[in-house]
Amino acid sequence: MLRDFPLEKAYQLLEPGPVVFLTTIHRGQANIMTMSWHMMVEFAPPRIACVVSAANFSFQALRQTRQCVIAIPSADLVSTVVAIGNCSGRDVDKFAAFGLTQLAAGYVASPLIAECFSNLECKVIDTRMVKKYNIFIMEAVKVWINHKHVNCKTVHHQGYGRFVVDGKTVILKSTKP
Ligand SMILES: Cc1cc2nc3c(=O)[nH]c(=O)nc-3n(C[C@H](O)[C@H](O)[C@H](O)COP(=O)(O)O)c2cc1C
């Protein structure tokens, strides 16, 4: 009945939160990367643990500026999500190449993305796990929702170009947030 499942594919079973964009600005260059390895670690203030590989151009920007924007795209941007996650800001101006619009944030220099339905302005508050795990702990200091995008669906990554689009919403009684 039970079959062996490769350890290196375990991440595909523990489906992470929505695939997001992470924007940074460093030495005048705004950049975007795609990120699916993130998790909430505190309700209020909202804190998020994010894995940003040291191989990514975004890593240096994040480490040096200690700020970013986490922008949440809806399913209609899924092709852009993949394209942005398969090239580097070292070689490409991704805002220009993928036709995304930068908006000024309130508390960080990193740009918001106008086409995304939500943008979280974040400051890096803890880098103690960066050396070992490439994990940055961020705190969201401002959250924006675009009310023009109603009922939009997020996308969730299952590996190798396979995504799940959010389905039906179920609302149950709960005393927990
Ligand atoms: C669906 C998807 C999810 C990704 N998730 C992550 C992630 O969580 N962390 C990470 O470091 N890279 C992730 N990547 C890879 C980066 O987005 C990719 O390396 C990107 O080219 C980095 O851009 P940069 O060099 O401009 O920073 C993901 C890519 C895709 C397509």
PDB file of C-alpha atoms and ligand atoms in Angstrom:
ATOM      1  CA  MET A   1       0.000   0.000   0.000  1.00  0.00           C
ATOM      2  CA  LEU A   2       2.647   2.478   1.044  1.00  0.00           C
ATOM      3  CA  ARG A   3       5.218   3.559  -1.479  1.00  0.00           C
ATOM      4  CA  ASP A   4       8.509   5.234  -0.869  1.00  0.00           C
ATOM      5  CA  PHE A   5       8.527   8.941  -1.710  1.00  0.00           C
ATOM      6  CA  PRO A   6      11.807  10.728  -2.407  1.00  0.00           C
ATOM      7  CA  LEU A   7      13.006  12.846   0.507  1.00  0.00           C
ATOM      8  CA  GLU A   8      13.984  15.645  -1.849  1.00  0.00           C
ATOM      9  CA  LYS A   9      10.354  15.884  -2.995  1.00  0.00           C
ATOM     10  CA  ALA A  10       8.810  16.172   0.491  1.00  0.00           C
ATOM     11  CA  TYR A  11       8.432  19.920  -0.002  1.00  0.00           C
ATOM     12  CA  GLN A  12       5.886  19.258  -2.733  1.00  0.00           C
ATOM     13  CA  LEU A  13       3.542  17.633  -0.187  1.00  0.00           C
ATOM     14  CA  LEU A  14       3.764  20.405   2.398  1.00  0.00           C
ATOM     15  CA  GLU A  15       2.270  22.937   0.066  1.00  0.00           C
ATOM     16  CA  PRO A  16       3.487  26.377   1.025  1.00  0.00           C
ATOM     17  CA  GLY A  17       1.504  29.576   1.048  1.00  0.00           C
ATOM     18  CA  PRO A  18       0.892  31.500  -2.137  1.00  0.00           C
ATOM     19  CA  VAL A  19       3.733  32.033  -4.536  1.00  0.00           C
ATOM     20  CA  VAL A  20       4.799  35.645  -4.102  1.00  0.00           C
ATOM     21  CA  PHE A  21       7.173  38.204  -5.530  1.00  0.00           C
ATOM     22  CA  LEU A  22       9.877  39.740  -3.398  1.00  0.00           C
ATOM     23  CA  THR A  23      11.066  43.165  -4.533  1.00  0.00           C
ATOM     24  CA  THR A  24      14.255  44.905  -3.472  1.00  0.00           C
ATOM     25  CA  ILE A  25      16.166  47.982  -4.493  1.00  0.00           C
ATOM     26  CA  HIS A  26      19.914  48.146  -4.206  1.00  0.00           C
ATOM     27  CA  ARG A  27      22.336  50.703  -5.666  1.00  0.00           C
ATOM     28  CA  GLY A  28      19.448  52.205  -7.621  1.00  0.00           C
ATOM     29  CA  GLN A  29      18.355  48.929  -9.235  1.00  0.00           C
ATOM     30  CA  ALA A  30      14.886  47.652  -8.457  1.00  0.00           C
ATOM     31  CA  ASN A  31      14.536  43.885  -8.765  1.00  0.00           C
ATOM     32  CA  ILE A  32      11.975  41.113  -8.343  1.00  0.00           C
ATOM     33  CA  MET A  33      12.305  37.427  -7.518  1.00  0.00           C
ATOM     34  CA  THR A  34       9.686  34.721  -7.204  1.00  0.00           C
ATOM     35  CA  MET A  35       9.420  33.052  -3.794  1.00  0.00           C
ATOM     36  CA  SER A  36       7.372  30.157  -2.486  1.00  0.00           C
ATOM     37  CA  TRP A  37       9.386  29.143   0.573  1.00  0.00           C
ATOM     38  CA  HIS A  38       7.947  31.431   3.223  1.00  0.00           C
ATOM     39  CA  MET A  39       5.806  31.019   6.323  1.00  0.00           C
ATOM     40  CA  MET A  40       4.077  33.195   8.903  1.00  0.00           C
ATOM     41  CA  VAL A  41       5.741  32.984  12.315  1.00  0.00           C
ATOM     42  CA  GLU A  42       3.779  35.645  14.266  1.00  0.00           C
ATOM     43  CA  PHE A  43       0.307  37.219  14.027  1.00  0.00           C
ATOM     44  CA  ALA A  44       0.997  40.704  15.358  1.00  0.00           C
ATOM     45  CA  PRO A  45       3.291  42.226  14.491  1.00  0.00           C
ATOM     46  CA  PRO A  46       3.086  40.081  11.355  1.00  0.00           C
ATOM     47  CA  ARG A  47       6.369  38.234  10.980  1.00  0.00           C
ATOM     48  CA  ILE A  48       7.378  36.051   8.080  1.00  0.00           C
ATOM     49  CA  ALA A  49      10.281  33.624   7.637  1.00  0.00           C
ATOM     50  CA  CYS A  50      11.596  33.643   4.052  1.00  0.00           C
ATOM     51  CA  VAL A  51      14.195  31.486   2.343  1.00  0.00           C
ATOM     52  CA  VAL A  52      16.190  33.540  -0.136  1.00  0.00           C
ATOM     53  CA  SER A  53      19.054  31.616  -1.694  1.00  0.00           C
ATOM     54  CA  ALA A  54      22.495  33.162  -1.431  1.00  0.00           C
ATOM     55  CA  ALA A  55      22.854  32.468  -5.163  1.00  0.00           C
ATOM     56  CA  ASN A  56      20.076  34.953  -5.972  1.00  0.00           C
ATOM     57  CA  PHE A  57      20.821  38.561  -6.871  1.00  0.00           C
ATOM     58  CA  SER A  58      18.082  39.536  -4.391  1.00  0.00           C
ATOM     59  CA  PHE A  59      20.069  38.029  -1.511  1.00  0.00           C
ATOM     60  CA  GLN A  60      22.729  40.753  -1.455  1.00  0.00           C
ATOM     61  CA  ALA A  61      20.110  43.488  -1.730  1.00  0.00           C
ATOM     62  CA  LEU A  62      18.118  42.002   1.129  1.00  0.00           C
ATOM     63  CA  ARG A  63      21.152  41.517   3.327  1.00  0.00           C
ATOM     64  CA  GLN A  64      22.477  44.994   2.758  1.00  0.00           C
ATOM     65  CA  THR A  65      19.296  47.079   2.718  1.00  0.00           C
ATOM     66  CA  ARG A  66      17.389  44.876   5.222  1.00  0.00           C
ATOM     67  CA  GLN A  67      14.077  45.644   3.555  1.00  0.00           C
ATOM     68  CA  CYS A  68      11.820  44.351   0.819  1.00  0.00           C
ATOM     69  CA  VAL A  69       8.238  44.177  -0.414  1.00  0.00           C
ATOM     70  CA  ILE A  70       6.348  40.891  -0.583  1.00  0.00           C
ATOM     71  CA  ALA A  71       3.806  41.294  -3.388  1.00  0.00           C
ATOM     72  CA  ILE A  72       1.080  38.686  -3.933  1.00  0.00           C
ATOM     73  CA  PRO A  73       0.114  38.018  -7.546  1.00  0.00           C
ATOM     74  CA  SER A  74      -3.141  36.422  -8.602  1.00  0.00           C
ATOM     75  CA  ALA A  75      -3.401  33.400 -10.882  1.00  0.00           C
ATOM     76  CA  ASP A  76      -3.579  35.487 -14.065  1.00  0.00           C
ATOM     77  CA  LEU A  77       0.092  36.410 -13.505  1.00  0.00           C
ATOM     78  CA  VAL A  78       1.305  32.801 -13.238  1.00  0.00           C
ATOM     79  CA  SER A  79       3.367  32.883 -16.451  1.00  0.00           C
ATOM     80  CA  THR A  80       5.107  36.031 -15.210  1.00  0.00           C
ATOM     81  CA  VAL A  81       5.680  34.325 -11.845  1.00  0.00           C
ATOM     82  CA  VAL A  82       7.571  31.523 -13.580  1.00  0.00           C
ATOM     83  CA  ALA A  83       9.481  33.806 -15.958  1.00  0.00           C
ATOM     84  CA  ILE A  84      10.621  36.084 -13.109  1.00  0.00           C
ATOM     85  CA  GLY A  85      11.730  33.034 -11.120  1.00  0.00           C
ATOM     86  CA  ASN A  86      13.834  31.795 -14.034  1.00  0.00           C
ATOM     87  CA  CYS A  87      16.030  34.800 -14.717  1.00  0.00           C
ATOM     88  CA  SER A  88      18.196  37.059 -12.617  1.00  0.00           C
ATOM     89  CA  GLY A  89      18.320  40.754 -11.915  1.00  0.00           C
ATOM     90  CA  ARG A  90      22.041  40.418 -12.652  1.00  0.00           C
ATOM     91  CA  ASP A  91      21.120  40.145 -16.345  1.00  0.00           C
ATOM     92  CA  VAL A  92      17.603  41.554 -16.705  1.00  0.00           C
ATOM     93  CA  ASP A  93      15.662  44.628 -15.615  1.00  0.00           C
ATOM     94  CA  LYS A  94      12.650  42.524 -14.647  1.00  0.00           C
ATOM     95  CA  PHE A  95      10.200  45.402 -14.094  1.00  0.00           C
ATOM     96  CA  ALA A  96      10.798  46.555 -17.666  1.00  0.00           C
ATOM     97  CA  ALA A  97      11.091  43.091 -19.217  1.00  0.00           C
ATOM     98  CA  PHE A  98       7.828  41.823 -17.707  1.00  0.00           C
ATOM     99  CA  GLY A  99       5.834  45.044 -17.913  1.00  0.00           C
ATOM    100  CA  LEU A 100       5.205  45.396 -14.181  1.00  0.00           C
ATOM    101  CA  THR A 101       4.558  48.796 -12.629  1.00  0.00           C
ATOM    102  CA  GLN A 102       6.534  50.093  -9.652  1.00  0.00           C
ATOM    103  CA  LEU A 103       4.720  52.138  -7.017  1.00  0.00           C
ATOM    104  CA  ALA A 104       6.454  53.956  -4.185  1.00  0.00           C
ATOM    105  CA  ALA A 105       6.083  52.289  -0.799  1.00  0.00           C
ATOM    106  CA  GLY A 106       5.478  54.234   2.407  1.00  0.00           C
ATOM    107  CA  TYR A 107       8.113  52.816   4.769  1.00  0.00           C
ATOM    108  CA  VAL A 108      10.690  51.021   2.597  1.00  0.00           C
ATOM    109  CA  ALA A 109      12.591  51.945  -0.540  1.00  0.00           C
ATOM    110  CA  SER A 110      11.696  48.683  -2.319  1.00  0.00           C
ATOM    111  CA  PRO A 111       8.850  49.175  -4.794  1.00  0.00           C
ATOM    112  CA  LEU A 112       5.297  47.887  -4.575  1.00  0.00           C
ATOM    113  CA  ILE A 113       3.958  46.083  -7.672  1.00  0.00           C
ATOM    114  CA  ALA A 114       0.762  47.718  -8.950  1.00  0.00           C
ATOM    115  CA  GLU A 115      -0.448  44.551 -10.727  1.00  0.00           C
ATOM    116  CA  CYS A 116      -0.437  42.523  -7.478  1.00  0.00           C
ATOM    117  CA  PHE A 117      -3.548  42.372  -5.299  1.00  0.00           C
ATOM    118  CA  SER A 118      -1.603  42.786  -2.088  1.00  0.00           C
ATOM    119  CA  ASN A 119       1.764  44.280  -1.120  1.00  0.00           C
ATOM    120  CA  LEU A 120       3.481  43.920   2.260  1.00  0.00           C
ATOM    121  CA  GLU A 121       6.238  46.373   3.101  1.00  0.00           C
ATOM    122  CA  CYS A 122       8.783  44.456   5.177  1.00  0.00           C
ATOM    123  CA  LYS A 123      11.879  45.100   7.257  1.00  0.00           C
ATOM    124  CA  VAL A 124      14.392  42.358   8.011  1.00  0.00           C
ATOM    125  CA  ILE A 125      14.429  41.965  11.795  1.00  0.00           C
ATOM    126  CA  ASP A 126      16.568  38.847  12.258  1.00  0.00           C
ATOM    127  CA  THR A 127      19.392  37.425  10.160  1.00  0.00           C
ATOM    128  CA  ARG A 128      20.688  34.838  12.615  1.00  0.00           C
ATOM    129  CA  MET A 129      19.513  31.954  10.416  1.00  0.00           C
ATOM    130  CA  VAL A 130      20.810  33.382   7.136  1.00  0.00           C
ATOM    131  CA  LYS A 131      24.267  31.833   7.263  1.00  0.00           C
ATOM    132  CA  LYS A 132      22.994  28.330   7.960  1.00  0.00           C
ATOM    133  CA  TYR A 133      19.612  28.243   6.174  1.00  0.00           C
ATOM    134  CA  ASN A 134      19.273  31.407   4.049  1.00  0.00           C
ATOM    135  CA  ILE A 135      16.282  32.270   6.266  1.00  0.00           C
ATOM    136  CA  PHE A 136      15.460  35.944   6.771  1.00  0.00           C
ATOM    137  CA  ILE A 137      12.880  36.914   9.390  1.00  0.00           C
ATOM    138  CA  MET A 138      10.848  39.882   8.155  1.00  0.00           C
ATOM    139  CA  GLU A 139       8.307  42.072   9.858  1.00  0.00           C
ATOM    140  CA  ALA A 140       5.552  43.602   7.760  1.00  0.00           C
ATOM    141  CA  VAL A 141       5.271  47.283   8.648  1.00  0.00           C
ATOM    142  CA  LYS A 142       2.557  48.211   6.147  1.00  0.00           C
ATOM    143  CA  VAL A 143       0.104  46.112   4.150  1.00  0.00           C
ATOM    144  CA  TRP A 144      -1.749  47.245   1.029  1.00  0.00           C
ATOM    145  CA  ILE A 145      -4.755  45.578  -0.584  1.00  0.00           C
ATOM    146  CA  ASN A 146      -5.960  46.555  -4.029  1.00  0.00           C
ATOM    147  CA  HIS A 147      -9.752  46.584  -3.934  1.00  0.00           C
ATOM    148  CA  LYS A 148      -9.923  46.523  -7.733  1.00  0.00           C
ATOM    149  CA  HIS A 149      -8.859  42.881  -7.570  1.00  0.00           C
ATOM    150  CA  VAL A 150     -11.815  41.144  -5.944  1.00  0.00           C
ATOM    151  CA  ASN A 151     -12.015  37.400  -5.343  1.00  0.00           C
ATOM    152  CA  CYS A 152      -8.672  36.779  -6.967  1.00  0.00           C
ATOM    153  CA  LYS A 153      -7.067  33.370  -6.732  1.00  0.00           C
ATOM    154  CA  THR A 154      -3.531  32.779  -5.499  1.00  0.00           C
ATOM    155  CA  VAL A 155      -1.189  30.186  -6.965  1.00  0.00           C
ATOM    156  CA  HIS A 156       0.660  27.527  -4.966  1.00  0.00           C
ATOM    157  CA  HIS A 157       3.782  25.772  -6.176  1.00  0.00           C
ATOM    158  CA  GLN A 158       4.132  21.986  -6.245  1.00  0.00           C
ATOM    159  CA  GLY A 159       7.495  21.832  -8.023  1.00  0.00           C
ATOM    160  CA  TYR A 160       8.712  21.596 -11.614  1.00  0.00           C
ATOM    161  CA  GLY A 161       6.262  24.043 -13.140  1.00  0.00           C
ATOM    162  CA  ARG A 162       3.194  22.520 -11.456  1.00  0.00           C
ATOM    163  CA  PHE A 163       0.890  24.950  -9.637  1.00  0.00           C
ATOM    164  CA  VAL A 164      -2.422  24.704  -7.806  1.00  0.00           C
ATOM    165  CA  VAL A 165      -4.839  27.608  -8.101  1.00  0.00           C
ATOM    166  CA  ASP A 166      -6.906  28.412  -4.996  1.00  0.00           C
ATOM    167  CA  GLY A 167     -10.298  26.748  -5.010  1.00  0.00           C
ATOM    168  CA  LYS A 168     -13.550  27.073  -3.106  1.00  0.00           C
ATOM    169  CA  THR A 169     -13.660  29.093   0.142  1.00  0.00           C
ATOM    170  CA  VAL A 170     -15.169  27.304   3.153  1.00  0.00           C
ATOM    171  CA  ILE A 171     -16.117  29.409   6.202  1.00  0.00           C
ATOM    172  CA  LEU A 172     -16.511  27.672   9.590  1.00  0.00           C
ATOM    173  CA  LYS A 173     -17.040  28.989  13.115  1.00  0.00           C
ATOM    174  CA  SER A 174     -13.725  29.534  14.891  1.00  0.00           C
ATOM    175  CA  THR A 175     -12.519  31.287  17.988  1.00  0.00           C
ATOM    176  CA  LYS A 176      -8.968  31.419  16.650  1.00  0.00           C
ATOM    177  CA  PRO A 177      -7.759  34.125  14.255  1.00  0.00           C
TER     178      PRO A 177
HETATM  179  C1  LIG B   1       7.689  29.021  -8.444  1.00  0.00           C
HETATM  180  C2  LIG B   1       9.056  29.467  -7.972  1.00  0.00           C
HETATM  181  C3  LIG B   1       9.302  29.578  -6.620  1.00  0.00           C
HETATM  182  C4  LIG B   1      10.557  29.990  -6.157  1.00  0.00           C
HETATM  183  N1  LIG B   1      10.774  30.087  -4.802  1.00  0.00           N
HETATM  184  C5  LIG B   1      11.990  30.508  -4.348  1.00  0.00           C
HETATM  185  C6  LIG B   1      12.218  30.662  -2.937  1.00  0.00           C
HETATM  186  O1  LIG B   1      11.340  30.466  -2.102  1.00  0.00           O
HETATM  187  N2  LIG B   1      13.449  31.065  -2.538  1.00  0.00           N
HETATM  188  C7  LIG B   1      14.477  31.305  -3.432  1.00  0.00           C
HETATM  189  O2  LIG B   1      15.579  31.661  -3.026  1.00  0.00           O
HETATM  190  N3  LIG B   1      14.272  31.191  -4.772  1.00  0.00           N
HETATM  191  C8  LIG B   1      13.054  30.810  -5.243  1.00  0.00           C
HETATM  192  N4  LIG B   1      12.822  30.689  -6.586  1.00  0.00           N
HETATM  193  C9  LIG B   1      13.935  30.984  -7.506  1.00  0.00           C
HETATM  194  C10 LIG B   1      14.171  32.468  -7.704  1.00  0.00           C
HETATM  195  O3  LIG B   1      12.967  33.158  -7.973  1.00  0.00           O
HETATM  196  C11 LIG B   1      15.149  32.613  -8.876  1.00  0.00           C
HETATM  197  O4  LIG B   1      16.393  32.055  -8.495  1.00  0.00           O
HETATM  198  C12 LIG B   1      15.314  34.015  -9.377  1.00  0.00           C
HETATM  199  O5  LIG B   1      15.950  33.930 -10.615  1.00  0.00           O
HETATM  200  C13 LIG B   1      16.157  34.901  -8.468  1.00  0.00           C
HETATM  201  O6  LIG B   1      16.217  36.171  -9.059  1.00  0.00           O
HETATM  202  P1  LIG B   1      17.352  37.214  -8.694  1.00  0.00           P
HETATM  203  O7  LIG B   1      18.689  36.589  -9.065  1.00  0.00           O
HETATM  204  O8  LIG B   1      17.034  38.402  -9.568  1.00  0.00           O
HETATM  205  O9  LIG B   1      17.258  37.502  -7.244  1.00  0.00           O
HETATM  206  C14 LIG B   1      11.583  30.301  -7.070  1.00  0.00           C
HETATM  207  C15 LIG B   1      11.335  30.207  -8.451  1.00  0.00           C
HETATM  208  C16 LIG B   1      10.071  29.790  -8.899  1.00  0.00           C
HETATM  209  C17 LIG B   1       9.818  29.691 -10.378  1.00  0.00           C
END
